[in-house]
Coordinates of C-alpha atoms and ligand atoms in Angstrom, one line a residue:
M1 CA 230.8 151.8 111.9
A2 CA 228.5 154.7 114.4
E3 CA 228.2 156.7 111.3
K4 CA 227.3 154.1 109.6
I5 CA 224.7 153.0 111.9
Q6 CA 223.7 156.8 112.0
E7 CA 223.4 156.1 108.3
N8 CA 221.2 153.3 108.3
L9 CA 219.1 154.4 110.7
I10 CA 218.1 157.4 109.2
S11 CA 217.5 155.7 106.1
L12 CA 215.0 153.5 108.3
C13 CA 213.0 156.8 109.4
K14 CA 212.5 157.5 106.6
R15 CA 211.9 154.5 105.1
R16 CA 209.1 153.1 107.6
G17 CA 207.8 156.7 107.9
F18 CA 209.3 158.4 111.3
I19 CA 211.1 161.3 110.0
F20 CA 211.1 162.8 106.8
Q21 CA 212.8 166.4 105.1
T22 CA 210.2 168.9 105.2
S23 CA 208.7 170.2 102.0
E24 CA 211.0 167.2 100.6
I25 CA 208.7 167.9 97.0
Y26 CA 210.0 171.4 96.5
G27 CA 213.8 170.1 97.7
G28 CA 213.4 170.5 101.6
L29 CA 214.0 173.0 103.9
Q30 CA 217.6 173.0 105.4
S31 CA 217.0 171.7 109.2
F32 CA 213.5 171.5 109.7
Y33 CA 211.7 168.1 109.7
D34 CA 208.3 166.5 109.6
Y35 CA 207.4 163.3 111.7
G36 CA 205.3 160.7 110.0
P37 CA 202.8 158.3 111.1
L38 CA 205.2 156.6 113.1
G39 CA 207.5 159.5 114.7
V40 CA 204.4 161.1 115.1
E41 CA 203.2 158.1 117.8
L42 CA 206.9 158.5 119.4
K43 CA 207.1 161.9 120.2
R44 CA 203.8 161.8 121.6
N45 CA 204.6 159.5 123.5
I46 CA 207.9 160.7 124.7
K47 CA 205.8 163.7 125.6
K48 CA 202.9 161.5 127.3
L49 CA 205.6 159.9 129.7
W50 CA 207.7 163.0 130.2
W51 CA 204.2 165.0 131.5
K52 CA 203.8 161.8 133.4
E53 CA 206.8 161.9 135.2
M54 CA 207.0 165.8 135.7
V55 CA 203.0 166.8 136.5
Q56 CA 200.7 163.8 137.3
N57 CA 203.3 162.3 139.2
H58 CA 203.2 165.8 141.7
K59 CA 200.9 167.1 143.9
E60 CA 202.5 170.6 143.6
I61 CA 203.7 170.8 139.6
V62 CA 201.0 172.0 137.6
G63 CA 201.3 172.6 133.7
L64 CA 200.8 175.6 130.9
D65 CA 200.6 176.4 127.5
S66 CA 201.5 179.6 126.4
S67 CA 201.8 181.4 123.4
I68 CA 204.7 181.4 121.0
L69 CA 204.5 184.8 120.1
M70 CA 205.0 187.3 123.3
H71 CA 205.2 190.6 124.2
P72 CA 208.3 192.3 122.4
K73 CA 209.3 192.9 125.8
T74 CA 209.5 189.8 127.1
W75 CA 213.1 189.4 125.2
Q76 CA 214.2 192.7 126.3
A77 CA 213.7 191.4 129.8
S78 CA 215.0 188.6 129.6
G79 CA 218.0 189.2 127.5
H80 CA 217.9 187.5 124.5
L81 CA 217.5 190.6 122.6
E82 CA 221.2 191.6 123.8
G83 CA 222.6 188.5 124.3
F84 CA 221.1 185.3 122.7
T85 CA 223.9 185.8 119.9
D86 CA 226.3 183.4 118.4
P87 CA 229.7 184.7 116.4
L88 CA 228.7 184.5 112.8
V89 CA 231.8 184.7 110.4
E90 CA 231.1 184.6 106.2
C91 CA 232.7 183.8 103.5
K92 CA 233.6 186.4 101.5
R93 CA 234.4 183.7 98.6
C94 CA 231.4 181.1 98.5
H95 CA 228.8 182.9 101.2
K96 CA 229.0 180.2 103.6
R97 CA 228.5 181.2 106.8
F98 CA 229.6 180.0 110.2
K99 CA 230.1 179.8 114.1
A100 CA 233.4 181.8 114.6
D101 CA 233.7 179.4 117.7
E102 CA 233.4 176.1 116.3
L103 CA 236.2 176.8 113.2
T104 CA 239.5 175.8 113.8
K105 CA 241.6 177.8 110.9
D106 CA 240.9 181.6 109.7
R107 CA 240.3 180.4 106.5
C108 CA 236.5 179.2 104.6
P109 CA 236.5 175.4 105.7
E110 CA 234.6 174.7 102.1
C111 CA 236.7 176.6 100.0
G112 CA 239.6 178.1 101.5
G113 CA 238.6 181.6 101.1
A114 CA 238.7 184.9 103.5
L115 CA 236.2 185.4 105.7
T116 CA 235.0 188.4 107.8
N117 CA 235.3 190.0 111.1
S118 CA 233.1 188.1 113.5
K119 CA 229.8 189.7 114.0
D120 CA 226.9 188.8 116.7
F121 CA 223.8 186.8 115.5
N122 CA 220.7 186.7 117.3
L123 CA 219.2 183.5 116.7
M124 CA 215.8 185.0 117.3
F125 CA 213.7 184.6 114.2
K126 CA 212.0 187.5 113.6
T127 CA 208.1 188.7 112.5
F128 CA 205.7 191.2 112.2
M129 CA 202.3 191.5 113.8
G130 CA 199.4 193.7 112.3
S131 CA 199.2 195.1 108.5
T132 CA 202.8 197.2 109.0
E133 CA 206.2 195.7 108.7
D134 CA 207.8 198.1 111.0
S135 CA 209.9 198.7 114.1
A136 CA 206.8 198.8 116.0
S137 CA 205.0 195.4 115.0
E138 CA 208.1 193.3 115.7
V139 CA 207.8 190.1 117.2
Y140 CA 210.0 187.3 118.4
L141 CA 209.2 183.2 117.8
R142 CA 210.0 182.3 121.0
P143 CA 213.7 180.6 121.4
E144 CA 212.5 178.3 124.4
T145 CA 209.0 178.1 126.2
A146 CA 210.3 178.9 129.9
Q147 CA 209.5 182.8 129.6
G148 CA 206.0 182.3 129.1
I149 CA 206.0 180.4 132.8
F150 CA 208.1 183.4 134.2
V151 CA 205.2 186.1 132.9
N152 CA 202.1 184.0 134.3
F153 CA 204.3 183.5 137.7
K154 CA 201.7 185.9 139.4
N155 CA 199.3 184.0 137.4
V156 CA 199.6 180.3 138.5
L157 CA 200.5 181.4 142.2
Q158 CA 196.9 183.2 142.5
T159 CA 195.1 180.9 140.8
S160 CA 196.6 177.5 142.3
R161 CA 197.3 178.4 145.5
L162 CA 200.6 176.1 145.6
K163 CA 203.4 176.9 148.2
I164 CA 206.9 177.3 147.8
P165 CA 208.2 174.6 146.3
F166 CA 206.0 174.5 143.4
G167 CA 207.0 174.0 139.9
V168 CA 205.2 174.9 136.4
A169 CA 205.8 173.0 133.5
Q170 CA 205.1 173.9 129.6
I171 CA 205.7 171.2 126.3
G172 CA 205.7 173.6 123.1
K173 CA 207.5 174.1 119.9
A174 CA 210.6 176.6 120.2
F175 CA 212.4 178.2 117.5
R176 CA 216.5 179.3 117.1
N177 CA 218.3 180.5 113.9
E178 CA 221.0 178.5 114.5
I179 CA 224.2 178.7 112.0
T180 CA 225.5 176.1 111.8
S181 CA 222.4 172.6 112.0
G182 CA 222.4 169.6 111.7
N183 CA 223.5 165.6 112.5
F184 CA 220.1 164.8 111.0
I185 CA 217.7 166.2 114.2
F186 CA 220.2 167.0 116.6
R187 CA 220.3 170.8 115.4
I188 CA 217.2 172.0 113.9
K189 CA 215.5 175.4 113.8
E190 CA 212.1 174.2 114.4
F191 CA 211.8 172.3 117.8
E192 CA 210.1 171.0 121.0
Q193 CA 211.0 171.7 124.4
M194 CA 209.6 170.2 127.8
E195 CA 210.1 172.3 130.7
L196 CA 209.9 172.5 134.3
E197 CA 210.7 175.6 136.3
Y198 CA 210.1 174.9 139.8
F199 CA 210.2 177.6 142.0
V200 CA 212.3 177.4 145.2
N201 CA 212.9 179.4 148.5
P202 CA 217.1 180.5 147.6
K203 CA 218.6 178.7 151.0
N204 CA 217.2 175.3 149.3
A205 CA 218.2 175.8 145.1
S206 CA 221.2 173.9 145.2
K207 CA 219.7 170.8 147.0
I208 CA 216.9 170.4 145.1
H209 CA 218.9 171.5 141.9
E210 CA 221.2 168.1 142.7
K211 CA 217.8 165.9 143.4
W212 CA 216.4 167.1 139.6
Q213 CA 219.8 166.6 138.0
K214 CA 219.6 163.0 139.5
K215 CA 216.0 162.3 138.8
R216 CA 216.6 163.6 134.7
L217 CA 219.4 161.4 134.5
N218 CA 217.2 158.1 136.0
W219 CA 214.5 159.1 133.8
Y220 CA 216.8 157.9 130.5
I221 CA 217.9 155.3 131.8
D222 CA 214.8 153.7 133.2
L223 CA 213.2 154.3 129.8
G224 CA 215.8 152.4 128.3
I225 CA 218.8 154.3 127.4
N226 CA 222.3 152.2 128.7
K227 CA 223.9 153.2 131.2
E228 CA 227.0 153.5 129.6
N229 CA 225.4 155.7 126.6
I230 CA 224.5 158.7 129.4
R231 CA 226.0 161.0 131.8
L232 CA 225.7 164.1 133.2
K233 CA 227.9 167.2 132.3
K234 CA 228.6 170.0 135.4
H235 CA 229.5 173.4 133.1
S236 CA 232.4 174.9 134.2
K237 CA 232.0 178.4 135.1
D238 CA 233.2 179.9 131.8
Q239 CA 230.0 178.0 130.0
L240 CA 227.7 178.9 132.2
A241 CA 224.4 181.4 130.6
H242 CA 224.8 184.5 132.6
Y243 CA 221.6 183.9 134.4
A244 CA 222.9 180.7 136.0
K245 CA 225.0 179.6 139.3
A246 CA 225.0 176.7 138.2
C247 CA 224.1 173.8 135.2
S248 CA 224.4 170.3 134.5
D249 CA 223.8 168.9 130.8
V250 CA 222.9 165.7 130.4
E251 CA 224.8 164.1 127.5
Y252 CA 224.0 161.3 125.5
N253 CA 227.0 159.4 123.5
F254 CA 225.6 159.8 119.7
P255 CA 227.4 158.5 116.8
F256 CA 229.3 162.1 116.3
G257 CA 230.3 162.3 120.3
W258 CA 228.9 163.4 123.4
S259 CA 226.1 165.9 122.9
E260 CA 223.7 167.5 125.4
I261 CA 220.1 166.1 125.3
E262 CA 218.9 168.3 128.3
G263 CA 220.3 171.0 130.5
I264 CA 219.1 170.9 134.0
A265 CA 220.3 175.3 135.2
N266 CA 219.8 176.9 138.6
R267 CA 218.6 179.8 137.0
Q268 CA 218.6 181.9 140.7
D269 CA 216.5 184.7 140.9
F270 CA 217.4 186.4 137.5
D271 CA 214.2 185.7 135.5
L272 CA 211.2 186.7 138.2
T273 CA 213.8 189.6 138.5
Q274 CA 213.9 191.0 135.5
H275 CA 210.4 191.0 134.8
S276 CA 209.6 192.3 137.6
K277 CA 212.0 195.5 136.7
F278 CA 210.3 195.8 132.9
S279 CA 206.6 195.2 134.1
H280 CA 206.8 196.6 137.4
Q281 CA 204.9 193.8 138.7
D282 CA 205.9 192.5 142.0
L283 CA 206.5 189.3 141.6
V284 CA 207.7 187.5 144.5
Y285 CA 206.6 184.7 147.1
L286 CA 205.1 185.8 150.1
D287 CA 205.9 182.8 152.9
P288 CA 202.5 182.0 154.8
E289 CA 204.3 180.4 157.8
T290 CA 207.2 182.8 158.1
G291 CA 205.6 186.2 156.2
E292 CA 209.4 185.8 154.4
K293 CA 208.7 188.0 151.1
F294 CA 211.8 186.4 148.4
A295 CA 212.2 186.2 145.1
P296 CA 212.2 182.5 144.7
H297 CA 214.9 181.0 143.1
I298 CA 214.6 178.6 139.2
I299 CA 216.0 174.9 139.5
E300 CA 215.1 175.0 135.4
P301 CA 214.4 170.8 133.6
S302 CA 214.9 171.9 130.0
A303 CA 215.1 169.0 127.1
G304 CA 213.8 168.8 123.9
V305 CA 211.7 166.9 122.3
E306 CA 214.3 165.5 119.1
R307 CA 217.5 165.5 120.9
P308 CA 216.2 162.6 123.2
L309 CA 213.5 160.8 120.4
L310 CA 217.2 160.7 118.5
A311 CA 218.8 159.0 121.1
F312 CA 216.3 156.5 122.1
L313 CA 216.1 155.7 118.5
I314 CA 219.9 155.2 118.5
D315 CA 220.3 153.6 121.5
A316 CA 217.5 151.2 120.5
Y317 CA 219.0 150.1 117.3
E318 CA 220.0 146.8 116.6
E319 CA 221.1 145.0 113.6
M320 CA 221.4 141.2 113.9
A321 CA 222.0 137.9 110.9
G322 CA 219.2 136.9 110.0
E323 CA 217.0 133.9 110.8
T324 CA 218.1 132.2 107.9
G325 CA 221.5 133.7 107.7
K326 CA 221.7 135.7 105.3
K327 CA 220.2 139.5 105.1
K328 CA 220.8 141.3 108.4
E329 CA 217.7 142.2 110.4
V330 CA 217.0 145.2 112.4
V331 CA 215.4 145.4 115.5
L332 CA 214.3 148.5 117.1
R333 CA 214.0 147.4 121.1
L334 CA 212.7 150.7 122.0
D335 CA 210.9 150.7 126.0
K336 CA 207.2 149.0 125.1
R337 CA 206.1 152.8 126.6
L338 CA 207.9 154.1 123.6
S339 CA 206.6 152.2 121.1
P340 CA 204.4 153.5 118.4
I341 CA 202.5 150.1 117.8
K342 CA 202.3 148.3 120.5
V343 CA 200.2 145.0 119.2
A344 CA 200.4 144.1 115.6
I345 CA 197.7 141.5 114.7
F346 CA 198.0 138.9 111.5
P347 CA 195.9 136.2 110.1
L348 CA 198.6 133.6 109.2
I349 CA 197.3 134.1 105.4
K350 CA 195.2 136.3 103.2
K351 CA 191.8 134.6 103.9
E352 CA 188.4 134.2 105.5
P353 CA 187.6 133.1 108.5
L354 CA 190.9 134.0 109.6
Q355 CA 190.6 137.4 108.1
K356 CA 187.7 138.0 109.7
I357 CA 189.0 136.6 113.5
A358 CA 191.9 138.9 113.0
K359 CA 190.4 142.4 112.8
E360 CA 187.8 141.2 115.1
I361 CA 190.9 141.1 117.7
F362 CA 192.4 144.2 116.1
N363 CA 188.8 146.4 116.8
D364 CA 188.7 144.8 119.9
L365 CA 192.3 145.7 121.2
K366 CA 192.5 149.4 119.2
S367 CA 190.8 151.1 121.4
A368 CA 193.5 150.3 124.4
W369 CA 196.4 150.5 122.7
M370 CA 198.0 151.5 118.8
C371 CA 197.4 148.5 116.8
Q372 CA 198.4 147.3 113.1
Y373 CA 196.3 145.4 111.2
D374 CA 198.7 143.3 108.2
E375 CA 198.0 140.7 106.1
T376 CA 200.5 141.3 103.4
G377 CA 203.8 138.8 102.8
S378 CA 204.9 135.9 104.5
I379 CA 204.1 136.0 108.1
G380 CA 208.1 136.0 108.7
K381 CA 208.3 139.0 106.5
R382 CA 205.7 140.3 108.6
Y383 CA 207.6 139.9 112.0
R384 CA 210.5 141.3 110.5
R385 CA 208.4 144.6 109.6
Q386 CA 207.2 145.1 113.2
D387 CA 211.0 144.1 114.7
E388 CA 212.3 147.1 112.9
I389 CA 209.8 149.7 114.3
G390 CA 210.2 148.3 117.8
T391 CA 206.6 146.8 117.9
P392 CA 206.7 144.6 121.2
Y393 CA 204.3 142.2 120.2
C394 CA 202.6 140.3 117.0
I395 CA 199.6 138.4 117.9
T396 CA 198.7 135.7 114.8
V397 CA 195.6 133.8 114.0
D398 CA 195.9 130.6 112.2
F399 CA 194.2 127.8 111.6
D400 CA 194.3 126.1 115.4
S401 CA 192.6 129.3 116.5
L402 CA 189.7 128.0 115.0
D403 CA 189.3 125.2 116.5
D404 CA 191.3 126.2 120.1
D405 CA 190.1 129.6 120.4
S406 CA 193.4 130.5 120.8
V407 CA 196.4 132.9 119.1
T408 CA 199.9 133.4 119.0
I409 CA 201.3 136.0 120.7
R410 CA 205.1 136.1 119.5
D411 CA 208.0 138.9 121.5
R412 CA 209.9 140.7 120.1
D413 CA 213.1 140.4 122.6
T414 CA 212.6 137.2 122.8
R415 CA 211.0 136.0 119.6
E416 CA 208.9 133.6 121.8
Q417 CA 206.0 132.3 120.7
E418 CA 203.1 131.6 123.6
R419 CA 199.3 130.8 122.8
I420 CA 196.7 132.2 124.3
K421 CA 193.1 132.5 124.6
I422 CA 191.6 135.3 122.5
K423 CA 188.9 135.7 125.6
E424 CA 192.2 136.2 128.1
L425 CA 194.4 138.7 125.1
K426 CA 193.4 141.9 126.5
L427 CA 194.0 141.1 130.3
I428 CA 197.2 139.8 129.4
L429 CA 198.4 142.1 127.3
R430 CA 197.3 144.5 129.6
Q431 CA 199.4 143.1 132.6
R432 CA 202.2 143.5 130.0
L433 CA 201.6 147.1 128.2
D434 CA 199.8 149.3 131.2
F435 CA 202.4 151.1 132.7
Ligands
ATP501 P1 223.6 173.7 122.5 O1 224.4 174.3 123.2 O2 223.8 172.3 122.0 O3 222.6 174.4 121.5 P2 221.5 175.3 124.3 O4 222.5 174.4 125.4 O5 221.8 175.9 123.6 O6 222.3 173.8 123.0 P3 219.2 174.4 125.9 O7 219.2 176.5 125.7 O8 219.7 174.1 127.1 O9 220.1 173.9 124.7 O10 217.8 174.2 125.7 C1 217.3 173.1 126.0 C2 217.1 171.9 125.5 O11 216.5 172.3 123.9 C3 218.3 171.2 124.9 O12 219.2 170.2 126.1 C4 218.0 170.6 123.6 O13 217.4 169.2 124.1 C5 216.7 171.3 123.3 N1 217.4 172.4 121.6 C6 218.1 173.3 122.3 N2 218.2 174.0 120.6 C7 218.2 173.0 120.3 C8 218.0 173.0 118.8 N3 218.6 174.1 117.9 N4 217.8 171.3 117.9 C9 217.3 170.6 118.7 N5 217.2 170.7 120.0 C10 217.4 172.1 120.5

């Protein structure tokens, strides 16, 4: 059942223009995806809402946008060159590659062939800068956005006059050459991260870590994820990354099992201390009130964009019996803030003067919200089309509109229809859609 839903959702994503396999005309590139007209809106909404929650709503948090390619020493200092590895084994017969710690037997799960010994495989993508391809010009595509924040610690501190505790947030692409990828967009090689690095006095680190865990869990619930399907899961000591004192994941109950969509780590002073050592710069904080000098500890809520996006889609996806009792109908019950299209506007039939009025309404609303104008197919079909992509409101101009200057507004979830004066539309939509 769960697999079936996932399959249907994936096909909806493709059919309706949320997500496409990249370079599809050339047969695709495994684990890389492109976002279509609706997917890009959904992604933008997630990032906008995260930014509002994490930056705009805090006087002590600021944003940053750092480079994808960084000085190679960054990755030496951060430990990624040495330790950002997975154990890799290869089948000697079919040459498929696997993560050794995911295998249950010592033979190839695909063809039963013998496997090579396990070796450490670094997940960072390497490329070359300049005109020569030698080791002196090697650079890496960042595997996380966080390091861009740490190396800018001093710049931000000096230019923003922030006092501890304070945070620096960033949204951007990250790349990981995952050995095994899959489950649609769950594990991909190019993805976006939304990360906050929150610098604190070591004395308060544990308490602040607790606070962020709760805040981050509640963010997903507030955006409509069913409480039953989301949880915090604490890492055991042996699951912790080398730099972390403690870490909890926000996990979602995907059709393929509970899996991480965000990690909230207490990174201690590992990063700033390492970058101080490798850059010979003093990355410490001087408390202006107490005169105390210390390397701040870091609390890091780190989420991807694609995994939460998949969780939002799965949680919102509902199949129900059609009104006529025949074909099943799909409703994407996305929170209105996430919906790619907020309002759809239809003339009841493809004729003037209904078209003219509907187009005028579209033109009036489009600067405030993402709207769609649709005049093809029966009105029922047009409602279904919008339900399927999660549009909260549909507006229909009918023949009565010519006499009463009113339209029908239909609610996606209740399916109720109300009659509203055209001149009051914007105000009413503002009450329902502006958050
Ligand atoms: P996993 O154990 O599943 O590989 P991770 O613990 O390595 O994940 P983090 O390094 O904590 O992941 O990254 C923070 C967030 O970035 C994750 O919660 C996830 O949302 C996102 N992320 C990490 N790797 C990938 C990936 N390969 N594909 C999609 N999103 C990813």
